XYZ file of N, CA, C and O in Angstrom:
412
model
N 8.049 -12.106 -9.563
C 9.066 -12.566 -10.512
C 10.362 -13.024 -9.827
O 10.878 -14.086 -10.174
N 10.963 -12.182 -8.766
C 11.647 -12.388 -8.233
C 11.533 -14.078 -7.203
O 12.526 -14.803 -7.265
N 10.745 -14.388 -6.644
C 10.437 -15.990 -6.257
C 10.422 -16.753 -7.195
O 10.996 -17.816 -6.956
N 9.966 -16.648 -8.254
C 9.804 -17.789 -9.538
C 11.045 -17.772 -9.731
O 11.491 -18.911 -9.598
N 12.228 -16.648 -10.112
C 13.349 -16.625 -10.303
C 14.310 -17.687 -9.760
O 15.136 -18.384 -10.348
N 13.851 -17.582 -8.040
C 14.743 -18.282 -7.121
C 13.980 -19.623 -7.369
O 14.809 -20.508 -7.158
N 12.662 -20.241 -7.754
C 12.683 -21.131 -7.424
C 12.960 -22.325 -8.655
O 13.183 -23.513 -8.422
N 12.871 -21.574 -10.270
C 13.560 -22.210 -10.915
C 15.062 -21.909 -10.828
O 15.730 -22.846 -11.266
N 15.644 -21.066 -10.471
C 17.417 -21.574 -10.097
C 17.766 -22.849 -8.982
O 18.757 -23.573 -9.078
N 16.617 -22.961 -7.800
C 16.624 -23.977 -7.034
C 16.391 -25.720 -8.090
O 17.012 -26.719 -7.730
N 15.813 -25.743 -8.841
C 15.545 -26.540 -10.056
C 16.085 -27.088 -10.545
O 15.929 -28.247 -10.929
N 17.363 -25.963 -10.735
C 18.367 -26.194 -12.024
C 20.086 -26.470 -11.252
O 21.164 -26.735 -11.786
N 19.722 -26.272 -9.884
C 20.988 -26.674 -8.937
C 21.079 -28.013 -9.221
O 20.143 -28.812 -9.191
N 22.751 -28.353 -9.623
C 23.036 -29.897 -9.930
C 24.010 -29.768 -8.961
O 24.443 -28.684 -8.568
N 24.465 -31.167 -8.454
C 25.728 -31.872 -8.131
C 26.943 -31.022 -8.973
O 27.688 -30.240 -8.383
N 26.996 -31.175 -9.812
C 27.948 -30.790 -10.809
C 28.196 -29.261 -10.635
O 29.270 -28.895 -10.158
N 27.646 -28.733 -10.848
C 27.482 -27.063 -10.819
C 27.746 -26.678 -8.786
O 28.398 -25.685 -8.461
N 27.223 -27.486 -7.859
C 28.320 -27.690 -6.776
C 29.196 -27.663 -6.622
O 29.741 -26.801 -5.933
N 29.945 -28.886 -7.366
C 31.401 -29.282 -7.173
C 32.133 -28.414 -8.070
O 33.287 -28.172 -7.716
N 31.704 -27.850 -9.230
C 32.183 -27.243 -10.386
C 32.351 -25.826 -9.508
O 33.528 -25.560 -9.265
N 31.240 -24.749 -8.925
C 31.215 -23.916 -8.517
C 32.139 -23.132 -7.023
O 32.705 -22.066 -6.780
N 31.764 -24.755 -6.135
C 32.311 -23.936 -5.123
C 32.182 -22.313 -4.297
O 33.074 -21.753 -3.660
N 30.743 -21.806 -4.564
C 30.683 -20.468 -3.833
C 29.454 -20.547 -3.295
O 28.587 -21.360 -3.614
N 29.358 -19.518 -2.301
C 27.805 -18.716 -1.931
C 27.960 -17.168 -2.373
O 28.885 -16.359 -2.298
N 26.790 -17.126 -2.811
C 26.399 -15.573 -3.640
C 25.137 -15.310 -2.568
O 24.399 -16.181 -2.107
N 25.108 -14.434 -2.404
C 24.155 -13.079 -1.471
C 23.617 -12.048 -2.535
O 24.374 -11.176 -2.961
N 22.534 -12.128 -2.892
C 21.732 -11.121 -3.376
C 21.405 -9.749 -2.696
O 20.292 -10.019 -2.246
N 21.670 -8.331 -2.291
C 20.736 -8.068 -2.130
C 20.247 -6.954 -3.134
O 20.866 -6.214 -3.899
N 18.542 -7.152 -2.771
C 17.309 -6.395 -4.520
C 16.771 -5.371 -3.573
O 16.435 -5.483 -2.394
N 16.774 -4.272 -4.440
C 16.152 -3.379 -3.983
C 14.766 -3.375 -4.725
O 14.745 -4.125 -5.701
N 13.460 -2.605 -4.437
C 12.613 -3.190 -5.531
C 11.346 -4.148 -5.014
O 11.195 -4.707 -3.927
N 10.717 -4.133 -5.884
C 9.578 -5.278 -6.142
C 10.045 -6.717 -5.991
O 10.649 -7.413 -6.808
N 9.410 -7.157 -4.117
C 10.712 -8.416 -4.302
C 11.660 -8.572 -3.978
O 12.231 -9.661 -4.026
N 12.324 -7.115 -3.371
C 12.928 -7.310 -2.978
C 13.352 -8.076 -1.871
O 12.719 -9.076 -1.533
N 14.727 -7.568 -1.063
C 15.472 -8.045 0.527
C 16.379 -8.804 -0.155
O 16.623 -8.637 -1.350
N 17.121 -9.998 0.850
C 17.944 -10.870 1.294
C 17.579 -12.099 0.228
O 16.514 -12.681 0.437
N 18.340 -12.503 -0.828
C 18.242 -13.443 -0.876
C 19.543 -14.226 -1.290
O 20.619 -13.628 -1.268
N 19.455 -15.944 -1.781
C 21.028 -16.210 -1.783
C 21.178 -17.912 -3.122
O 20.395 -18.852 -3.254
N 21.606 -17.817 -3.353
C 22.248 -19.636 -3.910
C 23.675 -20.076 -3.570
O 24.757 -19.565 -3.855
N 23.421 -20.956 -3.015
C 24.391 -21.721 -2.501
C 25.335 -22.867 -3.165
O 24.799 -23.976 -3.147
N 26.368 -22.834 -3.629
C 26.892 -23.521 -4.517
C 28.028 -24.241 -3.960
O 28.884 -24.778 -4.663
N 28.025 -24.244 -2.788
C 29.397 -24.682 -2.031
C 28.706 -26.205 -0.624
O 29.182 -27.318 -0.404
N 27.549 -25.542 -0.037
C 27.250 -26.838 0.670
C 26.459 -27.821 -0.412
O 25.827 -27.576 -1.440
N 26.870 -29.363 0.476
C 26.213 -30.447 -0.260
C 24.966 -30.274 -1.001
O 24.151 -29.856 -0.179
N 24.343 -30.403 -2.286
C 22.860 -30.554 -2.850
C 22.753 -28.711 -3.359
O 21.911 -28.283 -4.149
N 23.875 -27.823 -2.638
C 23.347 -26.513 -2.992
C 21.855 -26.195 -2.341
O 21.168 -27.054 -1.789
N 21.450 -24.695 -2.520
C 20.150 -24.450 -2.418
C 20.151 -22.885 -2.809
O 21.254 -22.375 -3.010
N 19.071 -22.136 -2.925
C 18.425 -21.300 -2.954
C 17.166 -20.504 -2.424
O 16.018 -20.943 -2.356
N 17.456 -19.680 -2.186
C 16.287 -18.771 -2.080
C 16.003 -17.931 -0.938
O 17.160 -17.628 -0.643
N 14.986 -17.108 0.248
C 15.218 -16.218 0.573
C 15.912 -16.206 1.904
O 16.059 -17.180 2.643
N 16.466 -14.530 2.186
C 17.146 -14.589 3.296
C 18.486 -14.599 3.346
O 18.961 -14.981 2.277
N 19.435 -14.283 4.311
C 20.990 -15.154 4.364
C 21.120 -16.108 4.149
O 20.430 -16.979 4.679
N 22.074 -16.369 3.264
C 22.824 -17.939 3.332
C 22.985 -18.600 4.476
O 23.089 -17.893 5.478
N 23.035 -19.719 4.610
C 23.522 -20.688 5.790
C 24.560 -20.839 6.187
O 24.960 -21.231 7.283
N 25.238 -20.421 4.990
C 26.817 -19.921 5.396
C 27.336 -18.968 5.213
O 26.419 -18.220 4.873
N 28.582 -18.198 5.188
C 29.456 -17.346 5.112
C 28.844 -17.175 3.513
O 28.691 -18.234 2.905
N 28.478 -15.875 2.783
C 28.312 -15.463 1.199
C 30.265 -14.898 0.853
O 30.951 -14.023 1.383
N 30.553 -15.863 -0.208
C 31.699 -14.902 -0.989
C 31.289 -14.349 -1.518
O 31.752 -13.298 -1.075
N 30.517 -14.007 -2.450
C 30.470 -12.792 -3.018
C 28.842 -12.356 -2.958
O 27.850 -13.069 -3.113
N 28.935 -11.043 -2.701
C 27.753 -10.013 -2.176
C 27.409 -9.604 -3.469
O 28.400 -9.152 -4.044
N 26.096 -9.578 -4.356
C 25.697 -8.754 -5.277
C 24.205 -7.775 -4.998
O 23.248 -8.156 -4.324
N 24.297 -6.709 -5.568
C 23.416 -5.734 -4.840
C 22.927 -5.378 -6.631
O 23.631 -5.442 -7.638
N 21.377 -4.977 -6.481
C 21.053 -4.516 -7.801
C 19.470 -4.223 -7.758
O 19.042 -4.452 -6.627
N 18.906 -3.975 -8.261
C 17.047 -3.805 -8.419
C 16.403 -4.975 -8.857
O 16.619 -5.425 -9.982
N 15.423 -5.645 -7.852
C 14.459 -6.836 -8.492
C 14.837 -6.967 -9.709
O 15.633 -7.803 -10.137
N 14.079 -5.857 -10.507
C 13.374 -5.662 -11.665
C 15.459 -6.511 -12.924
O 15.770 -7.548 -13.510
N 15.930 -5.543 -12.700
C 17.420 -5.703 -13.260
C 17.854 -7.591 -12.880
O 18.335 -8.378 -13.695
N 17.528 -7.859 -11.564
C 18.259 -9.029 -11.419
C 17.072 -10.078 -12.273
O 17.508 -10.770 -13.193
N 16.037 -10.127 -12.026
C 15.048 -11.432 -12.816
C 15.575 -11.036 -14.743
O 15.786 -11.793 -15.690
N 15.620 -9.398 -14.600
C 15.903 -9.459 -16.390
C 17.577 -10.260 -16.947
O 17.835 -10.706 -18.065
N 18.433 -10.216 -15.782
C 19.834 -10.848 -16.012
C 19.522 -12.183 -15.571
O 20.436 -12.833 -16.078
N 18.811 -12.973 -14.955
C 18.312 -14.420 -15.079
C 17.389 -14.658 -16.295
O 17.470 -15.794 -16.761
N 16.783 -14.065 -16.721
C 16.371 -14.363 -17.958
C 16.766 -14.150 -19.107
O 16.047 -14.345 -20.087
N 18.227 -13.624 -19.189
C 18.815 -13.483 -20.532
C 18.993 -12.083 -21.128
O 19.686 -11.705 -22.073
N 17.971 -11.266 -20.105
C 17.650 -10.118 -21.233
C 18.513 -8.944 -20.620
O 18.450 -7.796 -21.059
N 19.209 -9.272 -19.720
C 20.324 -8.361 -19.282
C 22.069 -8.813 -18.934
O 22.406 -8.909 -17.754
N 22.954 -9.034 -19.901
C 24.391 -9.474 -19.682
C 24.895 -8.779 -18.338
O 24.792 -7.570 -18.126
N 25.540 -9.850 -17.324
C 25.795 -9.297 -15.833
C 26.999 -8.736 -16.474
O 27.402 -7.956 -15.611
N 27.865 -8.659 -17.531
C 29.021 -7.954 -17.280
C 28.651 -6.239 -17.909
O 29.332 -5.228 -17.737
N 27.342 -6.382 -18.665
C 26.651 -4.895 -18.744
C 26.719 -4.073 -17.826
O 27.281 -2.997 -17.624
N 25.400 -5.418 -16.777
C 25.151 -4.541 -15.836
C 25.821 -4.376 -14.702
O 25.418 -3.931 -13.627
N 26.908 -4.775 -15.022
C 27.757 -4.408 -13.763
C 29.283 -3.061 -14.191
O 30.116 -2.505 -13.475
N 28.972 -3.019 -15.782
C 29.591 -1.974 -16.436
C 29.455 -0.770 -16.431
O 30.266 0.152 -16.519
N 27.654 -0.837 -16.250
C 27.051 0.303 -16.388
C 26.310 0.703 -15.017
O 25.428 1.551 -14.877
N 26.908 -0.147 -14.014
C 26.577 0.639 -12.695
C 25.413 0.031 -11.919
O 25.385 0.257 -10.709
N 24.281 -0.841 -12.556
C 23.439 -1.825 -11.967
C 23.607 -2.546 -11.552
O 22.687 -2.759 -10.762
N 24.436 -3.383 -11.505
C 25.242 -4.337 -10.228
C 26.187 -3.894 -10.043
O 26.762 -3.201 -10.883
N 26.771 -4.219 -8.579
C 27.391 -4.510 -7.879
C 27.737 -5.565 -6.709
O 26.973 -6.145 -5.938
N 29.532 -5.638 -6.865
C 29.850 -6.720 -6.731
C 30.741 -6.881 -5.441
O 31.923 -6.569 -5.290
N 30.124 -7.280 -4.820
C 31.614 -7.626 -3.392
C 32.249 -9.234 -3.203
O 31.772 -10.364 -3.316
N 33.313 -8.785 -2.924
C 34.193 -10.605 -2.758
C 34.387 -10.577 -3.749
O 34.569 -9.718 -4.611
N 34.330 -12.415 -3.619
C 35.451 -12.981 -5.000
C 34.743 -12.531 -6.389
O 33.555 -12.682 -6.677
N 35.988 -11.810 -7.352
C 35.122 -11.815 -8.658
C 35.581 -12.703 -9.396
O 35.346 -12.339 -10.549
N 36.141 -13.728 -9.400
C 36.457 -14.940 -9.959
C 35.123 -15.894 -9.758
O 34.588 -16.527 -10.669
N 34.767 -15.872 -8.610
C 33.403 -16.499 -8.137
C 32.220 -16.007 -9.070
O 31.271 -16.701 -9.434
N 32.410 -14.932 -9.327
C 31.158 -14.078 -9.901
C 31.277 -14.319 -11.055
O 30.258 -14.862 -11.480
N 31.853 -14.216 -11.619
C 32.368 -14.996 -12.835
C 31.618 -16.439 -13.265
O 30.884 -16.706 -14.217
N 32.024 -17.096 -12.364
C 31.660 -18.095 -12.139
C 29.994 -18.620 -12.516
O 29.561 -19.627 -13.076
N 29.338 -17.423 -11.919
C 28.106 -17.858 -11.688
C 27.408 -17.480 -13.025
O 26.397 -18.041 -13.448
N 28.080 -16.437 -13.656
C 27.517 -15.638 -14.920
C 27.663 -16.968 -16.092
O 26.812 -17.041 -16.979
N 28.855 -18.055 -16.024
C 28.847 -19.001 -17.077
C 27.403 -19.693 -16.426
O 26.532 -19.847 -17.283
N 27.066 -20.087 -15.173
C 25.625 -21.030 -14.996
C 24.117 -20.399 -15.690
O 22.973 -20.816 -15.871
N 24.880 -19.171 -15.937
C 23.346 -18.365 -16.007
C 23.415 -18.733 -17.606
O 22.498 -18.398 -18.357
């Protein structure tokens, strides 16, 4: 779930949501699926998916497979789960912010 995740967010990366965004986000999942993964919203075309970013990540988010594919699919609000202790957030939270309007 977690690859299908990354590879329709790779999909849905526009120009716009680039220039609009301006960040790199760092995943890391604990979990089914888990490790390293990232979307890139700051170099040209953007990208996604596993591993470190290619560049410097502003903001670090840490959480369980299972929790992060259910907050890409709608069925978990990141400001929940980051209320109630399932995410967590390092760097910019303006950035993070950010990414929760793409979702």
């Amino acid at each position: 779930p977690v690859t299908e995740t990354f590879r329709v967010i790779q999909g849905a990366i526009t120009e716009e949501y680039v220039r609009s965004t301006q960040g790199v986000f760092q995943f890391e999942l604990s979990g089914d699926g888990g490790g390293t993964w990232y979307i890139d919203l700051k170099t040209k075309g953007g990208s996604a998916g596993f591993g470190k970013p290619p560049v410097t990540a502003d903001v670090v988010m840490s959480m369980s497979s299972a929790d992060f594919v259910k907050m890409f699919t709608g069925k978990l609000k990141p400001t929940l789960a980051f209320m109630s202790g399932k995410l967590r957030i390092k760097g910019n939270m303006a950035l993070a912010l950010k990414l929760e309007k793409m979702l």
